[in-house]
Coordinates of C-alpha atoms in Angstrom, one line a residue:
Chain A
M1 CA 164.6 253.8 127.6
F2 CA 161.1 255.3 127.1
D3 CA 158.0 253.4 128.3
I4 CA 154.4 253.5 129.4
V5 CA 153.9 250.7 131.9
E6 CA 150.9 249.2 133.7
A7 CA 152.8 247.8 136.6
P8 CA 155.1 249.5 139.2
F9 CA 158.5 250.3 137.7
D10 CA 162.0 250.0 139.2
M11 CA 163.9 253.2 139.4
A12 CA 167.1 251.2 139.6
A13 CA 166.5 249.9 136.1
L14 CA 166.2 253.5 134.8
V15 CA 169.5 254.4 136.5
T16 CA 171.2 251.3 135.0
A17 CA 169.8 252.3 131.5
V18 CA 171.5 255.7 131.6
C19 CA 174.7 254.7 133.4
E20 CA 177.9 254.9 131.2
A21 CA 181.6 255.4 132.0
G22 CA 181.8 258.9 130.6
S23 CA 179.1 260.3 132.9
G24 CA 180.1 261.9 136.2
G25 CA 176.7 263.0 137.0
L26 CA 173.4 261.2 137.2
V27 CA 170.1 262.9 138.2
T28 CA 166.8 261.2 138.8
F29 CA 163.3 262.5 139.3
V30 CA 160.3 260.5 140.6
G31 CA 156.8 261.8 140.7
Y32 CA 154.6 260.2 143.4
V33 CA 150.9 260.1 144.1
R34 CA 150.3 262.6 146.9
D35 CA 147.7 262.1 149.7
R36 CA 146.2 265.6 149.1
S37 CA 145.0 267.5 146.1
D38 CA 146.2 271.0 145.4
E39 CA 143.0 272.1 147.2
G40 CA 143.8 270.0 150.2
L41 CA 141.2 267.3 149.6
P42 CA 142.3 263.8 150.9
V43 CA 143.2 261.7 147.9
E44 CA 142.9 258.0 147.7
G45 CA 144.7 257.5 144.4
L46 CA 145.1 258.5 140.8
H47 CA 143.8 256.9 137.6
Y48 CA 146.2 257.5 134.7
E49 CA 145.6 256.7 131.1
A50 CA 147.5 257.4 127.9
H51 CA 147.2 257.4 124.1
R52 CA 150.0 254.8 124.1
E53 CA 151.3 255.1 120.5
L54 CA 151.4 258.9 120.6
A55 CA 152.7 259.1 124.2
L56 CA 155.6 256.8 123.4
A57 CA 156.5 258.8 120.3
E58 CA 156.3 262.1 122.3
L59 CA 158.5 260.7 125.1
H60 CA 161.1 259.8 122.4
K61 CA 161.0 263.3 121.1
V62 CA 161.3 264.9 124.5
G63 CA 164.3 262.6 125.2
T64 CA 166.0 263.4 121.9
E65 CA 165.5 267.1 122.4
A66 CA 166.9 266.9 125.9
V67 CA 170.1 265.2 124.5
E68 CA 170.5 267.8 121.7
R69 CA 169.7 270.8 123.9
F70 CA 171.7 270.0 127.0
G71 CA 174.4 267.7 125.6
I72 CA 173.6 265.0 128.1
A73 CA 174.7 261.4 127.6
R74 CA 171.5 259.4 128.1
I75 CA 168.0 259.8 129.4
A76 CA 165.3 257.4 130.4
I77 CA 161.6 258.2 131.0
V78 CA 158.9 255.9 132.2
H79 CA 155.3 256.8 133.0
R80 CA 152.8 254.4 134.7
V81 CA 149.2 254.1 133.8
G82 CA 146.2 252.4 135.5
E83 CA 145.0 252.7 139.1
L84 CA 147.7 254.0 141.5
V85 CA 147.4 254.6 145.2
V86 CA 149.0 257.2 147.4
G87 CA 152.8 256.7 147.7
E88 CA 153.2 254.9 144.4
A89 CA 155.5 256.3 141.7
A90 CA 153.7 257.6 138.6
V91 CA 156.7 258.9 136.6
G92 CA 160.4 258.2 136.7
I93 CA 163.2 260.1 134.8
A94 CA 166.9 259.4 134.9
V95 CA 169.6 261.5 133.1
S96 CA 173.3 261.0 132.8
A97 CA 175.9 263.6 131.7
T98 CA 179.5 264.4 131.9
H99 CA 178.8 267.0 134.6
R100 CA 175.9 267.6 137.0
G101 CA 174.6 271.0 135.5
P102 CA 173.3 269.7 132.2
A103 CA 171.9 266.6 134.0
F104 CA 169.8 268.7 136.4
E105 CA 168.6 271.0 133.6
A106 CA 167.7 268.2 131.3
C107 CA 165.8 266.4 134.0
Q108 CA 163.7 269.5 134.7
F109 CA 163.2 270.0 131.0
A110 CA 162.0 266.5 130.6
I111 CA 159.3 266.5 133.3
D112 CA 158.1 270.0 132.3
E113 CA 157.8 268.9 128.6
L114 CA 156.2 265.6 129.6
K115 CA 153.5 267.4 131.5
R116 CA 152.9 269.8 128.6
R117 CA 153.2 267.6 125.5
V118 CA 152.7 263.9 126.3
P119 CA 149.1 262.6 125.9
I120 CA 148.6 261.2 129.3
W121 CA 145.5 261.9 131.5
K122 CA 145.0 261.9 135.2
K123 CA 141.9 261.5 137.4
E124 CA 142.1 262.2 141.1
R125 CA 140.0 259.8 143.2
Y126 CA 139.2 261.3 146.6
V127 CA 138.7 259.6 149.9
A128 CA 135.2 261.1 150.0
G129 CA 134.3 258.9 147.0
D130 CA 134.2 261.4 144.2
A131 CA 136.7 261.9 141.4
R132 CA 137.9 264.6 139.0
W133 CA 140.0 264.9 135.9
R134 CA 143.0 267.1 136.5
E135 CA 144.7 269.1 133.7
N136 CA 148.2 270.4 133.7
A137 CA 148.6 274.1 133.7
Chain B
M1 CA 131.0 259.8 104.6
T2 CA 131.5 257.7 107.8
V3 CA 134.1 258.6 110.4
R4 CA 135.1 256.7 113.5
V5 CA 135.8 258.8 116.5
A6 CA 138.1 257.6 119.3
C7 CA 137.4 259.4 122.6
F8 CA 140.0 259.6 125.4
A9 CA 139.8 260.3 129.1
R10 CA 137.3 263.0 130.0
I11 CA 135.9 263.1 126.5
R12 CA 135.2 259.4 126.6
E13 CA 133.3 259.9 129.9
L14 CA 131.3 262.8 128.6
A15 CA 130.4 261.0 125.3
G16 CA 129.7 257.8 127.1
A17 CA 131.8 255.7 124.7
A18 CA 135.4 255.1 123.8
E19 CA 134.5 254.8 120.1
L20 CA 131.6 256.3 118.1
E21 CA 130.7 256.3 114.5
R22 CA 129.3 259.4 112.7
S23 CA 127.9 260.0 109.3
L24 CA 129.0 263.4 108.2
P25 CA 128.8 265.5 105.0
A26 CA 131.9 265.3 102.7
G27 CA 134.3 268.1 103.6
T28 CA 133.5 268.1 107.3
T29 CA 136.6 269.2 109.3
A30 CA 137.9 267.8 112.6
A31 CA 136.6 270.7 114.5
Q32 CA 133.2 270.5 112.9
C33 CA 133.0 266.8 113.7
F34 CA 133.8 267.7 117.3
A35 CA 131.0 270.3 117.2
A36 CA 128.6 267.7 115.9
L37 CA 129.4 265.5 118.9
A38 CA 129.0 268.4 121.2
A39 CA 125.5 268.9 119.9
D40 CA 124.7 265.4 121.1
F41 CA 126.7 265.7 124.3
P42 CA 126.6 269.4 125.4
A43 CA 129.1 269.1 128.2
L44 CA 131.8 268.5 125.5
A45 CA 131.4 272.1 124.3
L46 CA 133.6 273.2 127.3
L47 CA 136.5 271.3 125.7
A48 CA 136.0 272.7 122.1
A49 CA 139.0 275.1 122.4
S50 CA 141.4 272.8 124.2
T51 CA 140.9 269.4 122.4
R52 CA 143.6 268.1 120.2
F53 CA 142.9 266.1 117.1
V54 CA 144.7 263.0 115.9
R55 CA 144.4 261.0 112.7
G56 CA 146.5 258.0 111.7
G57 CA 148.9 258.5 114.5
A58 CA 149.6 262.2 113.7
F59 CA 148.2 265.5 115.1
I60 CA 146.0 267.4 112.7
E61 CA 144.5 270.9 112.8
G62 CA 140.9 271.5 113.6
A63 CA 140.5 272.9 110.1
A64 CA 141.7 269.6 108.5
E65 CA 139.0 268.0 106.3
L66 CA 138.2 264.4 107.2
R67 CA 137.9 261.6 104.7
D68 CA 135.6 258.7 104.5
G69 CA 136.8 255.9 106.8
D70 CA 139.0 258.2 108.9
E71 CA 139.6 257.5 112.6
L72 CA 139.6 260.8 114.4
G73 CA 141.1 260.8 117.9
L74 CA 139.9 263.4 120.4
L75 CA 142.4 264.3 123.1
P76 CA 141.4 266.5 126.0
P77 CA 144.0 268.6 127.9
Y78 CA 146.8 266.5 129.3
G79 CA 147.4 265.6 133.0
G80 CA 150.5 263.4 133.0
G81 CA 153.3 263.6 135.5

């Protein structure tokens, strides 16, 4: 399951999507909208947007690579776009594997690669009223 | 030749439009097309080295020559996650 969604997503659906009888380990990661920027400015929310076609293709590639590289069973990645407020989930990842080690590693790999490779953009909206595009390092 | 330019995120804001049309000399590359836009919208110059180019759903190099009727996507640095 790989998706770019405009409404809140259900982590339980991601877990269900990767569940299978041969997997003894299941790892999830959820990225939330924080109430402070890296500089400590009070944040009201985040605006996310994506190049939908390319982002979906890149999510698929990241998932396929995670399976090949770590020998995991299944992986699901969902990223939300639109206007999000503090406390809402922006990205969800679920990974299942025979054992926990590869599941943890693949989950870390997936979020790192997503931030680096998937064409999604984020603008921080501050409580003070201004806003700023934020780039991943 | 005429090229349609699709601007995303920060580039869209700096250019003031999601889509622009440009008449360019034959043989113009993606990077040269970006430079032509940056001449109109100087703040774009800051993103010259970090912008990725897309044509027909695939990434292309800045040195790739554009063709008449192409749609060139300009993708600023990513911020997902």
